[in-house]
Coordinates of C-alpha atoms and ligand atoms in Angstrom, one line a residue:
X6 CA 0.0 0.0 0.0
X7 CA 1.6 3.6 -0.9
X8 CA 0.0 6.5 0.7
X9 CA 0.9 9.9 -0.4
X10 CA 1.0 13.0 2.4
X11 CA 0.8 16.8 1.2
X12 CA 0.2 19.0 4.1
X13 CA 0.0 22.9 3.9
X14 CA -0.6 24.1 1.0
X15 CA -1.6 27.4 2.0
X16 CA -3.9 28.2 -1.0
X17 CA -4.9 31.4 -2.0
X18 CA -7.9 32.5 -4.3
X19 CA -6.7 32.3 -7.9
X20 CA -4.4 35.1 -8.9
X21 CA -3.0 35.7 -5.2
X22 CA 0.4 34.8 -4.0
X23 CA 0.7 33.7 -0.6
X24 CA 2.6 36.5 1.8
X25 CA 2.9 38.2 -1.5
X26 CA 5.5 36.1 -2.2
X27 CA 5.1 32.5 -3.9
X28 CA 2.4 30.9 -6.3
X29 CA 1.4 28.3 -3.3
X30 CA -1.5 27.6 -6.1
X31 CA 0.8 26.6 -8.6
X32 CA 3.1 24.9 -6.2
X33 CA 0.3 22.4 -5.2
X34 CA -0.8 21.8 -8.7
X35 CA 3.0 20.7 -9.3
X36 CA 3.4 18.3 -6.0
X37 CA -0.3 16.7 -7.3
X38 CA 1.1 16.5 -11.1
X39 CA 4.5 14.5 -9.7
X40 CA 2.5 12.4 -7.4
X41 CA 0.2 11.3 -10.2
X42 CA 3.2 10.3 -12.1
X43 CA 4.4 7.8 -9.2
X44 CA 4.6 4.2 -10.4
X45 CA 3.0 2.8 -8.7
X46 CA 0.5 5.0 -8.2
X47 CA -0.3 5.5 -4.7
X48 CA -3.9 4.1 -3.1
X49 CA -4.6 6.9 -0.8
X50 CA -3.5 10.8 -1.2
X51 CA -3.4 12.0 2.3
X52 CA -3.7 16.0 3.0
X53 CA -3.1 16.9 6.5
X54 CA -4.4 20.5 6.9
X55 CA -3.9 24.2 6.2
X56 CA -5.3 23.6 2.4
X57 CA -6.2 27.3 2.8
X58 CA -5.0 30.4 4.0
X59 CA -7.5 32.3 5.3
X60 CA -10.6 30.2 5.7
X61 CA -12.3 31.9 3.0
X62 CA -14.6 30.5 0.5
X63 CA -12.6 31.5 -2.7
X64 CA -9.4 30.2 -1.4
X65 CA -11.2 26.6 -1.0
X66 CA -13.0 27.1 -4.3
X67 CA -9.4 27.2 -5.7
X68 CA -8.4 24.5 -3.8
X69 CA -11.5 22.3 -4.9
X70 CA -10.3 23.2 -8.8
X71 CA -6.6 22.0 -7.7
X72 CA -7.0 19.6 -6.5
X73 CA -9.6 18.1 -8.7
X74 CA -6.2 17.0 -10.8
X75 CA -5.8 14.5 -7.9
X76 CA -6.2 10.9 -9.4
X77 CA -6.4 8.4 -5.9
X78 CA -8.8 8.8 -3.3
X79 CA -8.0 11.9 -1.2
X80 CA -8.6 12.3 2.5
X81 CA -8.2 15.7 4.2
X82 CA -8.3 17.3 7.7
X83 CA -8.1 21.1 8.6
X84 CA -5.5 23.0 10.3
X85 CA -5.4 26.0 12.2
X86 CA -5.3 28.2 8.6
X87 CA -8.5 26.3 7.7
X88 CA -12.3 27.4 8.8
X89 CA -13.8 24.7 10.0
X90 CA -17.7 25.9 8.6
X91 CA -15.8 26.9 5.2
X92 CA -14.0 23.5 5.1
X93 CA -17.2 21.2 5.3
X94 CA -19.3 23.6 2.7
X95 CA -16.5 22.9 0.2
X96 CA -15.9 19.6 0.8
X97 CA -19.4 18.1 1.4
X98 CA -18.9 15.7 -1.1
X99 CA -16.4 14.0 0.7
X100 CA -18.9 11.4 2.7
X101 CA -16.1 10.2 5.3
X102 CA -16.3 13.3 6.8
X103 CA -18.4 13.6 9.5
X104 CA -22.0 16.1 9.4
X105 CA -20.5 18.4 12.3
X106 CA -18.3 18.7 15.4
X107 CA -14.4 17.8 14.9
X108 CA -13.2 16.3 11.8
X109 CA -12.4 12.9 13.3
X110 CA -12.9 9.9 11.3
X111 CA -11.3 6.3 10.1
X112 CA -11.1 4.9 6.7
X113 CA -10.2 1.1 6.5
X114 CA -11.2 0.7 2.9
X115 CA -7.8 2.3 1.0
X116 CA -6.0 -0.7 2.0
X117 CA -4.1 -2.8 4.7
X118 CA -3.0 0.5 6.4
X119 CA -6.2 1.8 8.4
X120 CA -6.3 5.5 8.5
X121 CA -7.3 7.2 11.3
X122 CA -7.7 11.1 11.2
X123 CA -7.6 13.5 14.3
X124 CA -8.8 16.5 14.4
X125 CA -6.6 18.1 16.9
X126 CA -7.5 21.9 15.6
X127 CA -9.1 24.5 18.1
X128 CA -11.6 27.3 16.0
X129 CA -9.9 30.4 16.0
X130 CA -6.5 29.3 17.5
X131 CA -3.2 28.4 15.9
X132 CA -1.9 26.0 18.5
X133 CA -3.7 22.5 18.9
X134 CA -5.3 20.0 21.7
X135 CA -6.2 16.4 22.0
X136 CA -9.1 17.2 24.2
X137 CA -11.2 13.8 26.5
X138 CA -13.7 13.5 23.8
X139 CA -10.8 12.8 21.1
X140 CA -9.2 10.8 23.5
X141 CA -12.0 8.2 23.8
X142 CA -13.1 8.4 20.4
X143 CA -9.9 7.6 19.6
X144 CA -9.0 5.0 22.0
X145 CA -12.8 3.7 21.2
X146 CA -11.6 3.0 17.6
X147 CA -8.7 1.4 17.9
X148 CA -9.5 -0.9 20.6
X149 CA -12.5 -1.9 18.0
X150 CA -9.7 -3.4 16.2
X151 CA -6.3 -3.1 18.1
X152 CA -4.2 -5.5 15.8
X153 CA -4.6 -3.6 12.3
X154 CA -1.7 -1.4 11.3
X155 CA -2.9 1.9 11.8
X156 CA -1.3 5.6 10.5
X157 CA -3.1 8.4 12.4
X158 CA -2.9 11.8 10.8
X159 CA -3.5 14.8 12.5
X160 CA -2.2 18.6 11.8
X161 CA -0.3 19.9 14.9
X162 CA 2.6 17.6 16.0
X163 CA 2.1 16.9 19.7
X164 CA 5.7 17.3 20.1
X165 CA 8.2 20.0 21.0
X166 CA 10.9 20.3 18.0
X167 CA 13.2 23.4 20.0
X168 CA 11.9 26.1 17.2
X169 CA 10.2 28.5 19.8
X170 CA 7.9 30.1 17.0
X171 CA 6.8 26.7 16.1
X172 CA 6.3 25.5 19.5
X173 CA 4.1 27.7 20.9
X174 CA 1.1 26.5 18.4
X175 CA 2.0 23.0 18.8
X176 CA -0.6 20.3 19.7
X177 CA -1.3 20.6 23.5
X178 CA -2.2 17.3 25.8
X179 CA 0.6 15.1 23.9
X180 CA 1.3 13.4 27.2
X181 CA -2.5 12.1 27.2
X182 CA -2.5 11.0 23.6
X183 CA 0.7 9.4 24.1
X184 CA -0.6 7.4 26.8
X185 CA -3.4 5.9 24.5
X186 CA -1.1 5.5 21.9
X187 CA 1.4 3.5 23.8
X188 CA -1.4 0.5 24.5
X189 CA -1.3 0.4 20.5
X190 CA 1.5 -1.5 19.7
X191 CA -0.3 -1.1 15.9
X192 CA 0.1 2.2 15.1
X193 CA 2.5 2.4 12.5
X194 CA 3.0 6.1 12.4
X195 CA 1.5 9.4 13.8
X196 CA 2.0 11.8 10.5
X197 CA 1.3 15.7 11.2
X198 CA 1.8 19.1 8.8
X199 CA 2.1 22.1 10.5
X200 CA 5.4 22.8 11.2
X201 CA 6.1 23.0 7.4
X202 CA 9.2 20.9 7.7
X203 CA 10.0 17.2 7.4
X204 CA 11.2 15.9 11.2
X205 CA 11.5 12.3 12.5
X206 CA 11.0 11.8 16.5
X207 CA 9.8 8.3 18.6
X208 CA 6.5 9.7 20.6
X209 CA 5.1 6.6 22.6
X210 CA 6.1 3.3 21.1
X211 CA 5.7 4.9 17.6
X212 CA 7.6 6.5 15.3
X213 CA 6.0 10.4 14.9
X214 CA 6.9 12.4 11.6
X215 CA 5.9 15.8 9.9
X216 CA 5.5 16.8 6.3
X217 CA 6.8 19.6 4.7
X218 CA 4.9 22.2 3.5
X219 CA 3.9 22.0 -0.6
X220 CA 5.1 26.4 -0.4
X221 CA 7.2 27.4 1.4
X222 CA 9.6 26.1 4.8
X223 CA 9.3 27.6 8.2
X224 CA 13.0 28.6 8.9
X225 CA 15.0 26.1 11.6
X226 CA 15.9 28.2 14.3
X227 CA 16.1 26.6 17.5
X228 CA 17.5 29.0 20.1
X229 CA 15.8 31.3 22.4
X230 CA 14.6 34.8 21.0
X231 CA 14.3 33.4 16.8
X232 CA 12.6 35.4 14.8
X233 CA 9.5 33.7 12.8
X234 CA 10.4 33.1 9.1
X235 CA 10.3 31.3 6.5
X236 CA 12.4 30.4 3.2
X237 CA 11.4 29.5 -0.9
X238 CA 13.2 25.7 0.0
X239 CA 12.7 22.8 -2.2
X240 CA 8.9 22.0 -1.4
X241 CA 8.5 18.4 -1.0
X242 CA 5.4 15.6 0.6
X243 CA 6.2 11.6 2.0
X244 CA 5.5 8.7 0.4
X245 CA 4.8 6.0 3.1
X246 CA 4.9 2.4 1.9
X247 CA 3.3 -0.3 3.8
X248 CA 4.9 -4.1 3.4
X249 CA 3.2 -6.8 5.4
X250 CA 6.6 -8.1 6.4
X251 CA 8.6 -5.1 6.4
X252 CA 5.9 -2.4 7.9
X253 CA 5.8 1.2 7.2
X254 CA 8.6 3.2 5.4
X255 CA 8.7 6.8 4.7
X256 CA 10.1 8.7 1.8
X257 CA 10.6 12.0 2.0
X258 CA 10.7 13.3 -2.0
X259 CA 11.2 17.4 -3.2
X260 CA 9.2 18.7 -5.5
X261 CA 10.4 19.2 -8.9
X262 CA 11.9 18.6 -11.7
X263 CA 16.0 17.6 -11.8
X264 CA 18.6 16.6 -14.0
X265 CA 19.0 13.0 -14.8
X266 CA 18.4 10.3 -14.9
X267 CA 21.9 8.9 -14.7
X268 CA 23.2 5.6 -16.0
X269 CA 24.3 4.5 -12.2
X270 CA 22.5 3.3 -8.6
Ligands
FE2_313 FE1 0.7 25.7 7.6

């Protein structure tokens, strides 16, 4: 099973740049365009969060058009850029999502891999929180079936990375999820956007990574006093394979287009 992971987009309505700066548009059309060139194609397109900038209806009306181009079945979750009223009226076709409330859900049918998504966002804030109604929904599910590998998505990490500008949104309560996690030996991997950089950490038994962003990366500063910013880096998303024998690995792949190939391995 190969499931593909954009995560923040950040689109704009059509003809804006994000920060007055990139085409973010354009730079999701050409991550969609390279992953529906992968052979093999993947089963599932995963898109954890901040598909928007602002919330606003003509930002997700662009989005909708983008991401149209996107050939698997896609699965999304908000983030804190995302409006969680504006997010259900554009995707309303999308019938795993839930009618209202958070956008917790679980697809089994993509493959081996169940998914489970988390909606860890808070309306109105940037930082996130695994609150006791996620929690038991959560544990609920799983424990409905606690042998099948499992990848849970959600946006915020629940994990300090030392980047004090990136830290202070992250998801609160991680203590509390990680101590339903750890009675999961199952869960393959906990895969979060957000941070707009690709990171590696163990959290509970698991192995916990981040995605880069499909614009623009927040800049790694970790020391006291940083000043937020970000750079134009090579954009990128993850490819996670799932063997039965081997379990879950995770490319990391830039965006774009390079020279070769070359006649060597
Ligand atoms: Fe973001």
């Amino acid at each position: 099973m190969w499931i593909a992971q954009i995560s923040d987009p950040h689109v704009r309505p059509r003809g804006t740049l994000y920060h007055d700066t990139v085409d973010s548009n354009a730079m999701l059309a050409a991550a969609i365009a390279q992953i529906n060139a992968l052979a093999p194609p993947p089963d599932v397109v995963l898109l954890t969060g901040d598909i928007v900038d602002e919330g606003e209806a003509s930002e997700y009306a662009a989005a909708r058009e983008i991401l149209s181009a996107v050939r698997a079945p896609l699965r999304v979750i908000p983030g804190n850029h995302d409006n969680r009223a504006a997010f259900r009226a554009a995707f309303q076709d999308h019938a795993y999502l839930p009618a209202d409330g958070p956008v917790n859900y679980v697809d089994q049918g993509c493959g081996p891999v169940r998914i489970v998504a988390l909606d860890v966002t808070v309306p109105g804030m940037h930082h996130g929180e695994v609150d006791d109604a996620c929690l038991s929904w959560l544990d609920g599910m799983l424990g409905s079936d606690p042998d099948r590998p499992t990848l849970i998505m959600m946006h915020q990490p629940p994990v300090a990375c030392g980047v004090p500008y990136l830290d202070k949104y992250w998801c609160r309560g991680g203590d509390r999820l990680a101590a339903v996690v750890a009675r999961y030996p199952a869960i393959e991997r906990i895969v979060c956007g957000h941070v707009h950089r690709h990171m590696h950490v163990r959290f509970a038994g698991t192995l916990l990574c981040t995605a880069p962003s499909t614009a623009t990366a927040i800049a790694l500063r970790p020391y006291p006093a940083a000043e937020p910013a970000s750079f134009l880096e090579p954009p990128g998303f993850l490819l996670h394979h799932w063997k039965a024998d081997a379990g879950l690995l995770t490319h990391g792949i830039p965006v774009g287009s390079f020279p070769g190939p070359f006649p060597f391995a």
